[in-house]
Structures are given as structure tokens and as C-alpha cells.
GROMACS .gro file of C-alpha atoms in nm:
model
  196
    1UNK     CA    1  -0.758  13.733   8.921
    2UNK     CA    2  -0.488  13.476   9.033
    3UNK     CA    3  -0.354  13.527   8.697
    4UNK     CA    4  -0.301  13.873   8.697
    5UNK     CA    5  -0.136  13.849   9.018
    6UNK     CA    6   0.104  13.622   8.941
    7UNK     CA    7   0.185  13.741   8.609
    8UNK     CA    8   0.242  14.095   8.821
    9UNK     CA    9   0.476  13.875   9.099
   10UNK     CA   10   0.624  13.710   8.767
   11UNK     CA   11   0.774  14.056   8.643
   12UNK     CA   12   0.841  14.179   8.956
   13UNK     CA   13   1.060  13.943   9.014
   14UNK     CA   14   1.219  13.997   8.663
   15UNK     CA   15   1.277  14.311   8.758
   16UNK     CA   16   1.469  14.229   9.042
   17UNK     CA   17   1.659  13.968   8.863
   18UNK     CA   18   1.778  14.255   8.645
   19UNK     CA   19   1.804  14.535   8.952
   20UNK     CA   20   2.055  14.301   9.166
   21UNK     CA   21   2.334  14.350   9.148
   22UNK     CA   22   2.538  14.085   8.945
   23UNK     CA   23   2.790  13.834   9.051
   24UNK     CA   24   3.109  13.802   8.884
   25UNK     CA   25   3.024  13.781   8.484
   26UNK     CA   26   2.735  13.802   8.324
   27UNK     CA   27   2.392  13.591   8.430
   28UNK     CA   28   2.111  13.488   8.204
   29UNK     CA   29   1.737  13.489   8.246
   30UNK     CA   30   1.493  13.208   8.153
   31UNK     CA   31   1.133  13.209   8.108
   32UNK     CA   32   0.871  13.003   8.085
   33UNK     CA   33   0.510  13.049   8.016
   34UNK     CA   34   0.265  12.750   8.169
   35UNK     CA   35  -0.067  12.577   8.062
   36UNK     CA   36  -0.226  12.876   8.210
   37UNK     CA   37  -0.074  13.171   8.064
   38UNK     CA   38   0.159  13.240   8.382
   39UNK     CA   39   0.484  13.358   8.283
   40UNK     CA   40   0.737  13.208   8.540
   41UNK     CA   41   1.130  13.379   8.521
   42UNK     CA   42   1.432  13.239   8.674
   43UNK     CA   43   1.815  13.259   8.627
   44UNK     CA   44   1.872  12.870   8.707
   45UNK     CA   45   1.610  12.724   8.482
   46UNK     CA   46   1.538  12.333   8.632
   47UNK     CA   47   1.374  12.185   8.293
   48UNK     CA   48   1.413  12.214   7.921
   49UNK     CA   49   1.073  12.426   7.938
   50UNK     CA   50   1.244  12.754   8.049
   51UNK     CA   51   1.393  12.959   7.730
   52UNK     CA   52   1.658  13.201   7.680
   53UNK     CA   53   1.494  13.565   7.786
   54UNK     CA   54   1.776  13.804   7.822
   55UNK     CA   55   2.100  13.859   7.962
   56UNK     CA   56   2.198  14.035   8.283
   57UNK     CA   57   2.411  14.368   8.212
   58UNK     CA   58   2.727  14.419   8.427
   59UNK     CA   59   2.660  14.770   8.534
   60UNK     CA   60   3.025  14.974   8.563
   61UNK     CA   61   3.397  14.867   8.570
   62UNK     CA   62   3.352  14.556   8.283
   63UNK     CA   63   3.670  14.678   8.112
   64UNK     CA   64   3.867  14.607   8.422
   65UNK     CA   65   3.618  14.310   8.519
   66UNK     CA   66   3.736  14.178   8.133
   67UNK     CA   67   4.098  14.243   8.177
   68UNK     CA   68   4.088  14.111   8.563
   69UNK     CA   69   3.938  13.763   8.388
   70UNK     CA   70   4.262  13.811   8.070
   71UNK     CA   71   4.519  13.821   8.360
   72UNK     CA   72   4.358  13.517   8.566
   73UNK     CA   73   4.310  13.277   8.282
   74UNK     CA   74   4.661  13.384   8.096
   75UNK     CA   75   4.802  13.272   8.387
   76UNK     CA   76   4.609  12.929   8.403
   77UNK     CA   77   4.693  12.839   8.064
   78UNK     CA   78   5.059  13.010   8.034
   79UNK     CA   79   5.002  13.243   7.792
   80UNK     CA   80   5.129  13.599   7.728
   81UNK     CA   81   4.801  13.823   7.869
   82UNK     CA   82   4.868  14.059   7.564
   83UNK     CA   83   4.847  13.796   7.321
   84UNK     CA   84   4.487  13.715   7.447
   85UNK     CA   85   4.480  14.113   7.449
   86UNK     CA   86   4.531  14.092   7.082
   87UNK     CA   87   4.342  13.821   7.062
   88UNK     CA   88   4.042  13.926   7.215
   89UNK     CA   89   4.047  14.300   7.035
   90UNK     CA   90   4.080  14.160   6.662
   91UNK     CA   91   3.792  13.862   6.747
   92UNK     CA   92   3.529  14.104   6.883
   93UNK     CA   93   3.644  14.416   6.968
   94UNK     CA   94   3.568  14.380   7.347
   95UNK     CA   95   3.222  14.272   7.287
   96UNK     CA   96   3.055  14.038   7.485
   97UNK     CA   97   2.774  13.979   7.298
   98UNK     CA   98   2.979  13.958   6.990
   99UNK     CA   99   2.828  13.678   6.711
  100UNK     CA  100   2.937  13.651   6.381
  101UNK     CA  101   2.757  13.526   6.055
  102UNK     CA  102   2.955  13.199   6.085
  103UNK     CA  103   2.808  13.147   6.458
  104UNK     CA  104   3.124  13.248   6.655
  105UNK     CA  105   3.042  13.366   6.967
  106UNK     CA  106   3.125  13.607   7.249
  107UNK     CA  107   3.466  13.774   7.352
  108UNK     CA  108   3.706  13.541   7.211
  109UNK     CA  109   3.455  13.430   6.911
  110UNK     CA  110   3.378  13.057   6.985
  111UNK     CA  111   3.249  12.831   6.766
  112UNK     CA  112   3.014  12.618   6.923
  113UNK     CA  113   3.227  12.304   6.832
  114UNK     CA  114   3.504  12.480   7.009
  115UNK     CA  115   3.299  12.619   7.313
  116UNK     CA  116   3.165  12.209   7.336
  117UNK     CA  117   3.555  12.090   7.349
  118UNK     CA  118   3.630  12.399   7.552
  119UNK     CA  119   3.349  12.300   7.814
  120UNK     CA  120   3.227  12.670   7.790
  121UNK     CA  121   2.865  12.630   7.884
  122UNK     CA  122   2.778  12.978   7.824
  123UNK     CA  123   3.014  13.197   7.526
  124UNK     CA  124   2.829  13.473   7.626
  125UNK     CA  125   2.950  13.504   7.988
  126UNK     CA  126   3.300  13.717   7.967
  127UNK     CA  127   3.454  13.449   8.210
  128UNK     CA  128   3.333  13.124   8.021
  129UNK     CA  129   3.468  13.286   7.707
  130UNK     CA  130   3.766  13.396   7.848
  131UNK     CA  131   3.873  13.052   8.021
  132UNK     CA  132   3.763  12.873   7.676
  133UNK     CA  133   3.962  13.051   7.457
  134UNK     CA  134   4.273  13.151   7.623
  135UNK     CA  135   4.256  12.746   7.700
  136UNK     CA  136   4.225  12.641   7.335
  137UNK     CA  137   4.451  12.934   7.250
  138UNK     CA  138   4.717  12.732   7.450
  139UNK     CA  139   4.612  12.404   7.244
  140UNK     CA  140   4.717  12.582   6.929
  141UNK     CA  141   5.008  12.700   7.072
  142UNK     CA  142   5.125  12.327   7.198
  143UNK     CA  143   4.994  12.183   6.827
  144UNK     CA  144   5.249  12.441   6.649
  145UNK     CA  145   5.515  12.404   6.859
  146UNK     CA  146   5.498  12.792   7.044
  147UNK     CA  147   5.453  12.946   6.729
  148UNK     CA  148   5.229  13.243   6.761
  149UNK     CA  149   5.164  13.312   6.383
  150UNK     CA  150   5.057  12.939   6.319
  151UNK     CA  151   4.890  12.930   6.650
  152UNK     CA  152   4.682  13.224   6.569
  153UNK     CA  153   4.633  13.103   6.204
  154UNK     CA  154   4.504  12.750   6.331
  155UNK     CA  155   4.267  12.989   6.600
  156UNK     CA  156   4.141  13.121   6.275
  157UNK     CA  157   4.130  12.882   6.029
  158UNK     CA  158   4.132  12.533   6.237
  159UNK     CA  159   4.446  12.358   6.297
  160UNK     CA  160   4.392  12.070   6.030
  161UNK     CA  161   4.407  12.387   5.748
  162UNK     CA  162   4.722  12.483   5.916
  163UNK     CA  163   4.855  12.104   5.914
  164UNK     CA  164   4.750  12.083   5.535
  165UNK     CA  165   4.894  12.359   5.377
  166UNK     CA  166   5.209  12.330   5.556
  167UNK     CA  167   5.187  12.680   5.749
  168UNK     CA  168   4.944  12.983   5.768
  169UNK     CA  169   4.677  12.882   5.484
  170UNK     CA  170   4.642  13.105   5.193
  171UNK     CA  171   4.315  13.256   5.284
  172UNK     CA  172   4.302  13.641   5.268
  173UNK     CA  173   4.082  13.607   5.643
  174UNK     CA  174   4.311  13.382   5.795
  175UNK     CA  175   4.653  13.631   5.704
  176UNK     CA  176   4.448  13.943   5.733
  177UNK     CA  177   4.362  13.786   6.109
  178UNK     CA  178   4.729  13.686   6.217
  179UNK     CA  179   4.885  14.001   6.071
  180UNK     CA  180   4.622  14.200   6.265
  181UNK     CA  181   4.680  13.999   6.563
  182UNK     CA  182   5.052  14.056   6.562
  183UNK     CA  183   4.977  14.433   6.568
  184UNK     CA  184   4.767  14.456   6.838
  185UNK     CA  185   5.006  14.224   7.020
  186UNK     CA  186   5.334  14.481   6.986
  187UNK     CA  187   5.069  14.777   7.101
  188UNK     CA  188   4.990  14.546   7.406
  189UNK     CA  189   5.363  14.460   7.478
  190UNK     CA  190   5.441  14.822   7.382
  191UNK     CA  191   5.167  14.941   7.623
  192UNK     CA  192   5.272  15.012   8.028
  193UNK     CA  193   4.930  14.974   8.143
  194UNK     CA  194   4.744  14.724   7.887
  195UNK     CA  195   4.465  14.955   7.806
  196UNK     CA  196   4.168  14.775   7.667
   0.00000   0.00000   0.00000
């Protein structure tokens, strides 16, 4: 019977967890089941016991909440908020939950390599993301002397492809990406209001 009833407090308190309503970004939810079956949840998880359950969802206004987050951290980093705009819209298409076959991750597709040197705990959470990649964005950028094209390319591609072959590499991905980039990057200049 004490089972039951905790298992019964154990979801109810899930479903708070997911009926509160969220701070700033995007929380996750751990669980845990213990030697007796009891399923414990928690969004600050205190041993390596707890598991990835779910994600929190950002009810309303994340388009502004995302481009609220582009302004901030292209301001931290001193970079042009359309390029990470451009960047953004080409890596994921606004997705959050964006992963690709390679094992990029999130908004501003992070390897985990990257996200590790980027100190981005969580690619998932818009604002991690965000502050990751408009900070290694600015690396490139630094590495390539303010060049956008072999900034972008090295984003793609890694910079030591860049440094070998002298410029953009001749991969189809990596000049499909920058010349894609570059468009988006004229619509966001071009555009008054920045629409996502």
C-alpha cells in the first residue's frame, strides 16, 4: 500500500513539474526508480542514479523568448544578431530539440566536443545553446580574421579543414552551408523587425 501511494505522490509531482510554469529556458526532468519499485522524479537530480525523463515545454512566446536570448548573447560575444539569425535558421530551423545523425545538437547544432569547450551543460536548453554557439561563433570569427564566409565554413566543417585547404573546404555541405548562411543573413539585415 505504501507503494502505491508513493508511486501516486511520485506522478503527482511529475505532473506539477510539467504544470509550473517554467523559468527562463527550458528545464529537464530526471527519474529514478529505487530497490523497491518507487519511481522518484526531480528536475535537480543529486546522484548519477536519476536518468533523463523528459523535457519541460515553454508554453507561449518561445520565438521572442529565442530571439530575446539571440540579442543578449550577440551582444556578449560582439557579433551581428542576424548572423546568429542566419546561423541559427540554416543549423536547425528554430528547433530546440534539433539533433542530427552526426550528434549535433539543439538550436545552434552543437557537437558535444564543442558544447564540452563551450561549457554548455545542457544543448538542449535554448539559452545554453544560444550562449555556446554565438560564443564559439565569435572563436571562428577571431581564428579567420572577421571573415564571415571562413568563419561560417570552420562552424561547419571545423577550423583545422578550413586551415588545411587554405579557405572554405571543398565539401558540397560545408559551401552549400555558408552560401545558405549568407542568404539568410541579407534577409535578416534586409529585415526591419528580424522575424524568426
Amino acid at each position: 500500500m505504501r507503494r502505491s501511494s508513493t508511486y501516486r505522490y511520485s506522478l503527482f509531482f511529475l505532473a506539477l513539474l510539467v504544470l509550473m510554469p517554467p523559468s527562463a529556458g527550458y528545464g529537464a526532468i530526471y527519474r529514478y526508480v529505487d530497490a523497491n519499485g518507487v519511481v522518484q522524479f526531480t528536475d535537480t537530480p543529486t546522484s548519477g542514479q536519476y536518468k533523463f525523463f523528459m523535457k519541460e515545454k515553454k508554453e507561449g512566446g518561445s520565438k521572442s523568448s529565442v530571439s530575446d536570448l539571440i540579442k543578449h548573447y550577440s551582444s556578449v560575444f560582439n557579433l551581428e544578431d542576424s548572423l546568429v539569425r542566419a546561423v541559427i535558421k540554416v543549423e536547425s530551423d528554430y528547433n530546440p530539440n534539433a539533433l542530427s545523425n552526426k550528434g549535433a545538437q539543439g538550436l545552434m547544432q552543437l557537437i558535444p566536443e564543442t558544447a564540452r569547450d563551450m561549457k554548455v551543460t545542457d544543448p538542449f536548453n535554448p539559452e545554453d545553446n544560444i550562449r555556446g554557439g554565438s560564443r564559439y561563433l565569435r572563436l571562428m570569427l577571431d581564428q579567420f580574421n572577421g571573415s564571415i564566409e571562413l568563419a561560417l565554413a570552420a562552424y561547419n566543417a571545423g577550423p583545422s579543414a578550413v586551415r588545411r585547404h587554405g579557405g572554405i573546404p571543398p565539401y558540397e555541405e560545408t559551401q552549400n552551408y555558408v552560401e545558405k548562411v549568407k542568404k539568410y543573413l541579407r534577409h535578416y539585415r534586409q529585415s526591419a523587425e528580424n522575424y524568426l
